[in-house]
CSV table of C-alpha atoms in Angstrom, one decimal:
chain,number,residue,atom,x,y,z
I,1,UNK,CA,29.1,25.2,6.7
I,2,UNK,CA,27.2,24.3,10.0
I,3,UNK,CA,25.7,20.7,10.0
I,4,UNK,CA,24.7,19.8,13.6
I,5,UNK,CA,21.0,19.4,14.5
I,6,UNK,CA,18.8,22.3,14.1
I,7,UNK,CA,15.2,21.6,15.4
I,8,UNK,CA,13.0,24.2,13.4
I,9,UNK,CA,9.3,23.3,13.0
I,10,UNK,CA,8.4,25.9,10.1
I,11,UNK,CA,8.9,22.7,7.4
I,12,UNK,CA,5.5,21.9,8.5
I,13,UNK,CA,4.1,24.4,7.2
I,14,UNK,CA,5.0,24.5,3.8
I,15,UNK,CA,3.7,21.9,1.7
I,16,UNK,CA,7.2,19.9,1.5
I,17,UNK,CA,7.1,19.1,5.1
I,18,UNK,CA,3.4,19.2,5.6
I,19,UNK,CA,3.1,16.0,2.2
I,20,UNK,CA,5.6,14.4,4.0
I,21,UNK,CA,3.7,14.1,7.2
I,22,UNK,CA,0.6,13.0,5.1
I,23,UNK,CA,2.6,10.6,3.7
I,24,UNK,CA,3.6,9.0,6.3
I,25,UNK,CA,0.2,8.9,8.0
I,26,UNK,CA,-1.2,7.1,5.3
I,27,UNK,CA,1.6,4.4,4.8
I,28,UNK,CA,0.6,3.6,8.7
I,29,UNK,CA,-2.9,2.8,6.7
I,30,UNK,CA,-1.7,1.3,4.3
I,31,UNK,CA,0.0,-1.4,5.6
I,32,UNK,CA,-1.9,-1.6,9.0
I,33,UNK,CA,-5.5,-2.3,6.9
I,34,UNK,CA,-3.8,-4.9,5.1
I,35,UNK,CA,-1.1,-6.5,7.2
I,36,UNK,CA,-3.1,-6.5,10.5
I,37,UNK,CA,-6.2,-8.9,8.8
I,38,UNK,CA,-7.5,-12.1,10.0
I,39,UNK,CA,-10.9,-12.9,9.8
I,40,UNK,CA,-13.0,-16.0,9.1
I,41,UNK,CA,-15.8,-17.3,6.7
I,42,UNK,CA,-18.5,-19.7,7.8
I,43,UNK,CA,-19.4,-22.5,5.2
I,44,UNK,CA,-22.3,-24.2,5.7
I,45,UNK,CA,-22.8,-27.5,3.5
I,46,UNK,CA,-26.4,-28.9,3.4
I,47,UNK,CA,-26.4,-32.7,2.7
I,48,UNK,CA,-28.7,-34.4,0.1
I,49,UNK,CA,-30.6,-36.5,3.5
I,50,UNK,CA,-31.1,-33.1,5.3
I,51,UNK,CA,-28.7,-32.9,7.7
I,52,UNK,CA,-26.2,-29.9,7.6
I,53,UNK,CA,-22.7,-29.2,8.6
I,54,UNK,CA,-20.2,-26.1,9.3
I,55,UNK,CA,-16.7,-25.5,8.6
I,56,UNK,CA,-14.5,-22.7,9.2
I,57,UNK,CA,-12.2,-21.1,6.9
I,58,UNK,CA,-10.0,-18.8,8.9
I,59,UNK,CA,-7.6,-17.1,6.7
I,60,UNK,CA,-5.2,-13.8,7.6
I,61,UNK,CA,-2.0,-11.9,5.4
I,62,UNK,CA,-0.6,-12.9,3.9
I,63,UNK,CA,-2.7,-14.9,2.4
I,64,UNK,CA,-0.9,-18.0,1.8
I,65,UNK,CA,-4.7,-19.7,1.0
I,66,UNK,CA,-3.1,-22.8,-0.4
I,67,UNK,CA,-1.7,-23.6,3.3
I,68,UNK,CA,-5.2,-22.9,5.2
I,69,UNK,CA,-6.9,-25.8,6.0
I,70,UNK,CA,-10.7,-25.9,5.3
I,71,UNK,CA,-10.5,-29.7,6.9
I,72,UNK,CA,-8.0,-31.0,8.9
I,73,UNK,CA,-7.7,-35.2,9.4
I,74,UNK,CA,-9.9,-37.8,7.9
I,75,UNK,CA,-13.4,-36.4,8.5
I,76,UNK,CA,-16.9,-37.7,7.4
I,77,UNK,CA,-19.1,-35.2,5.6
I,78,UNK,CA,-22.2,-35.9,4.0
I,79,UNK,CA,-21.1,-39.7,4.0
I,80,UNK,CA,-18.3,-38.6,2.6
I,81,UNK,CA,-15.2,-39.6,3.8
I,82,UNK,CA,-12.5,-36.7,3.4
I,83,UNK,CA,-9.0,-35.9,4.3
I,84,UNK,CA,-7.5,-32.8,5.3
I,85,UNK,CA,-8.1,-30.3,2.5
I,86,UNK,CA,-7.1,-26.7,1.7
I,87,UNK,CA,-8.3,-23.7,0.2
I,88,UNK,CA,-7.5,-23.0,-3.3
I,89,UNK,CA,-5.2,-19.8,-3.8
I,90,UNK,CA,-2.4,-17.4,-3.0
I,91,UNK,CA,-1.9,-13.9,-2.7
I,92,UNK,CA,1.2,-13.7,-0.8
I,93,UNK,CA,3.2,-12.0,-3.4
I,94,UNK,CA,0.6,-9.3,-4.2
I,95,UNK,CA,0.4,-8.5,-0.3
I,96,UNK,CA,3.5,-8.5,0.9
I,97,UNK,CA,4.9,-6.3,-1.7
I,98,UNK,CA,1.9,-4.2,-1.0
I,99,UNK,CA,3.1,-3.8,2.6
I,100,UNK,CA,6.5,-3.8,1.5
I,101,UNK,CA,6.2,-0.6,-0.5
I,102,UNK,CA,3.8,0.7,2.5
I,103,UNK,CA,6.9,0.0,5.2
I,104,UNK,CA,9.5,1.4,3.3
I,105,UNK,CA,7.1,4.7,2.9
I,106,UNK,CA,7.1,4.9,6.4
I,107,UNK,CA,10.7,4.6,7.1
I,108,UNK,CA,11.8,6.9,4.6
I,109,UNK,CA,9.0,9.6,5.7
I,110,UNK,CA,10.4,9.7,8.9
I,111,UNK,CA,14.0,9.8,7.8
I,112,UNK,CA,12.6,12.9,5.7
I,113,UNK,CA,11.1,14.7,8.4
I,114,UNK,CA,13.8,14.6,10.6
I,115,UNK,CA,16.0,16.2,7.6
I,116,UNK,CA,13.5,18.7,6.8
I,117,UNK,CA,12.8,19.4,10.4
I,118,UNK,CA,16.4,19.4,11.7
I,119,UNK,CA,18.7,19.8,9.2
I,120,UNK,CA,16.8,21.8,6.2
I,121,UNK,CA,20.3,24.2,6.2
I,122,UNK,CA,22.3,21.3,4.9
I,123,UNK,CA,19.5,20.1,2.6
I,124,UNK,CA,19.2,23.5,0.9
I,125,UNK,CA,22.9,24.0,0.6
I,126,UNK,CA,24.0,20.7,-1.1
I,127,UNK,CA,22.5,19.2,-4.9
I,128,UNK,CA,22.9,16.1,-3.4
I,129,UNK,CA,20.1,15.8,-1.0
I,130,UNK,CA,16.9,17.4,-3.0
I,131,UNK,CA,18.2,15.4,-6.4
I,132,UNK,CA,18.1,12.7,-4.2
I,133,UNK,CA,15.3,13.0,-2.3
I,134,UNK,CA,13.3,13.8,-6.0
I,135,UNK,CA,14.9,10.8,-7.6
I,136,UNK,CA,13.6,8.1,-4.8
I,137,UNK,CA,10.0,10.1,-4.6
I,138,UNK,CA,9.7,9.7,-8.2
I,139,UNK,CA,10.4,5.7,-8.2
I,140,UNK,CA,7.7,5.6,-4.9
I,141,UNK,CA,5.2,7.0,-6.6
I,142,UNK,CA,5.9,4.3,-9.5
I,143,UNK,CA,5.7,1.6,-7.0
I,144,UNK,CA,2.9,2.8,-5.6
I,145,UNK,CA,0.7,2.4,-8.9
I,146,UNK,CA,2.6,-1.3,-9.3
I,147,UNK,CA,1.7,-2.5,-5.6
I,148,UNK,CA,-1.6,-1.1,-5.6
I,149,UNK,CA,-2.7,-2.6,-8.9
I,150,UNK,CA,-1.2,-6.0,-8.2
I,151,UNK,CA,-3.0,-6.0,-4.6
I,152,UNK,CA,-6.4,-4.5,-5.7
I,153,UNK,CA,-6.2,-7.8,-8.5
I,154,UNK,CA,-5.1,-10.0,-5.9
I,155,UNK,CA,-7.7,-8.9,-3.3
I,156,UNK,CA,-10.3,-9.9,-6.1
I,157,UNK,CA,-8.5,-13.4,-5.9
I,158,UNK,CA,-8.7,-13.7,-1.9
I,159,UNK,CA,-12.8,-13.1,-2.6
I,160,UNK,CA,-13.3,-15.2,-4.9
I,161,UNK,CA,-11.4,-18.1,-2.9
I,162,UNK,CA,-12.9,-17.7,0.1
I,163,UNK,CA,-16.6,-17.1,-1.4
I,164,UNK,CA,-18.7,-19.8,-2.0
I,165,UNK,CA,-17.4,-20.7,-6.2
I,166,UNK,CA,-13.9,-20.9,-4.4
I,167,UNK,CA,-15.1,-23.2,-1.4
I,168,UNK,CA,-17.2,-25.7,-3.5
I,169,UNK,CA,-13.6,-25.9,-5.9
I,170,UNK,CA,-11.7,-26.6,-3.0
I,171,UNK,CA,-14.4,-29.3,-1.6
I,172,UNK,CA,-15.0,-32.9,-3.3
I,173,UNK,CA,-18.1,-33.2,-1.4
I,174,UNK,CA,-19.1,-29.8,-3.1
I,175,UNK,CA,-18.6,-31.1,-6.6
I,176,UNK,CA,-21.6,-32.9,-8.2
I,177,UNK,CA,-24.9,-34.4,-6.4
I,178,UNK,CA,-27.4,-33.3,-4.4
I,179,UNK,CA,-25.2,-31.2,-1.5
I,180,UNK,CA,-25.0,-27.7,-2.0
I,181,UNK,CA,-22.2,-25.7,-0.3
I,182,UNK,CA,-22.4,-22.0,0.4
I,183,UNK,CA,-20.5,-19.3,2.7
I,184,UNK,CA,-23.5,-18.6,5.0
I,185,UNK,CA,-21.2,-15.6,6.6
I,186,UNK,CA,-18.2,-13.4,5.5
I,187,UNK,CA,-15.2,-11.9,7.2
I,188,UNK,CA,-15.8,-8.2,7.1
I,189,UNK,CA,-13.3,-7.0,4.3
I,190,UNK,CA,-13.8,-3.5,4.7
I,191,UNK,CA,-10.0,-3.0,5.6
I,192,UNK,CA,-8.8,-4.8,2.9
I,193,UNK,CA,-11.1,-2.6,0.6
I,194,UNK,CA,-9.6,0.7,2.5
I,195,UNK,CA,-5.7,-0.7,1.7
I,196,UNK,CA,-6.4,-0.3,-1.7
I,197,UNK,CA,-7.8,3.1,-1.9
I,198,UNK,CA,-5.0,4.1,0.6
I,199,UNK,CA,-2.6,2.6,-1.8
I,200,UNK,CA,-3.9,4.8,-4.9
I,201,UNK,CA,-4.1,7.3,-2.4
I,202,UNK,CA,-0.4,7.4,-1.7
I,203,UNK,CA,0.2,7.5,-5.6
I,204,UNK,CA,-1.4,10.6,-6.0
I,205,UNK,CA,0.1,12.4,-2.8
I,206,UNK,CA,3.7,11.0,-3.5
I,207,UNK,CA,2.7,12.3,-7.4
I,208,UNK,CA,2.0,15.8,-5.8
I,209,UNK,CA,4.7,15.8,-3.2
I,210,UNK,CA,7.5,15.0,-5.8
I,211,UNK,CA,6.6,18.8,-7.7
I,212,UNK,CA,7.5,20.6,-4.7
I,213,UNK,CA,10.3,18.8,-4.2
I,214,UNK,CA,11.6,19.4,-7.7
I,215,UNK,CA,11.0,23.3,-7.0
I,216,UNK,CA,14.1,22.5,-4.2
I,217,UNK,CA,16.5,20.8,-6.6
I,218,UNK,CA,18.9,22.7,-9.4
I,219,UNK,CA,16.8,21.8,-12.2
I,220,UNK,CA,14.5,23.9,-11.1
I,221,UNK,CA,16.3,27.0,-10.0
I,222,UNK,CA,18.3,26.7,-13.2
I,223,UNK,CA,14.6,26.8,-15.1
I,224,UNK,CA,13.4,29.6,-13.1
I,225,UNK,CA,16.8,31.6,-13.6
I,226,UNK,CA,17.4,31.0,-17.2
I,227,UNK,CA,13.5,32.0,-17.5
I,228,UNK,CA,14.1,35.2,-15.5
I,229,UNK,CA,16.6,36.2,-17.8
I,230,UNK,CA,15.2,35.6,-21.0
I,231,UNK,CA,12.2,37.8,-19.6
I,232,UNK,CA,14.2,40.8,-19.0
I,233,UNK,CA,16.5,40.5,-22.1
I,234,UNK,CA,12.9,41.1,-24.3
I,235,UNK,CA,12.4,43.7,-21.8
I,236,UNK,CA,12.5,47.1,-24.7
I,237,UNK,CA,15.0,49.8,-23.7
I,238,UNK,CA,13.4,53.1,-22.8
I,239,UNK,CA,13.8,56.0,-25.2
């Protein structure tokens, strides 16, 4: 049996190669909407005498919000006399397993492509490679609904720290009397909301993509032949 490199394109064609491609173009998504953010909310606290101050609360993934200072040093606000303080929160785990799952997508697309594209003879002639190849589809397409749903929950937590409820928890000066504390301006989070449709996204595409891999595996073909031969056994002789 050969087994050296055999570049041939026409994978790409057929829905095994061509999901696999998708696949991988999404993870890129997938983990670039959520890993690559950093963006900043402006908080605007309007004192009891008048007078108004701004702070900034620049957060980023992973979203360690517990660790991101909303005031840093002793600082007087409102004639309040305040140390450094943090925001309230953390979504670490829920993002970085998000991206997690997203990386490892993307690794083990392009390990799959450069099977299917270069050595689809050895695929097709060993039960190893599609029963494998089915196996660890199947368990990404589980992790894909588990990352996805603990990131879309934990998205909802990064908003509701950094918005205004989240901010006057956080602040002392916030909490009682006359000074009112708002988030005057929001990071745009429009990335964050894409990461989480790509992430569902990939759950139904991985879904898809493991059928057609099945068809490659000997379950299959055993299903298909036993069928085949059941049809032609009820097949009446001819008089």
């Amino acid at each position: 049996m050969m087994t050296g490199f055999r570049l041939n394109l026409s994978p790409l064609k057929e829905p095994l190669g061509f999901v696999k491609l998708v696949e991988w173009l999404t993870a890129i998504f997938s983990f670039g909407s959520c890993g690559g953010f950093s963006g900043t909310n402006i908080v605007s606290i309007f004192c009891s005498d008048g007078s108004n101050q701004t702070l900034n609360a620049n957060y980023h993934y992973p979203f360690r919000l517990s660790q991101v200072p909303l005031i840093e040093g002793n600082t007087t606000i409102c004639n309040h006399s305040l140390t450094t303080t943090f925001m309230v929160g953390d979504a670490t785990s829920a993002s970085e397993f998000f991206v997690g799952v997203a990386v490892v997508c993307f690794l083990y697309s392009m390990v799959a492509l450069l099977v299917y594209l270069g050595y689809m003879h050895v695929y097709k002639d060993s039960d190893f490679g599609p029963i494998f190849d089915f196996v660890l589809t199947s368990i990404l397409v589980f992790l894909w609904l588990v990352c996805s749903s603990a990131w879309a929950k934990g998205l909802q937590n990064v908003k509701d720290a950094t918005g205004s409820q989240g901010i006057r928890a956080a602040l002392d000066v916030c909490q009682g009397g006359n000074t009112t504390c708002k988030v005057t301006e929001f990071a745009v989070m429009r990335g964050l909301n894409f990461s989480v449709i790509f992430g569902y996204l990939n759950m139904f595409i991985w879904a898809g993509n493991a059928w057609f891999v099945y068809k490659e595996t000997r379950w299959h073909s055993k299903k298909f032949s036993s069928s085949s031969a059941q049809g032609r056994q009820q097949v009446p002789a001819s008089i």
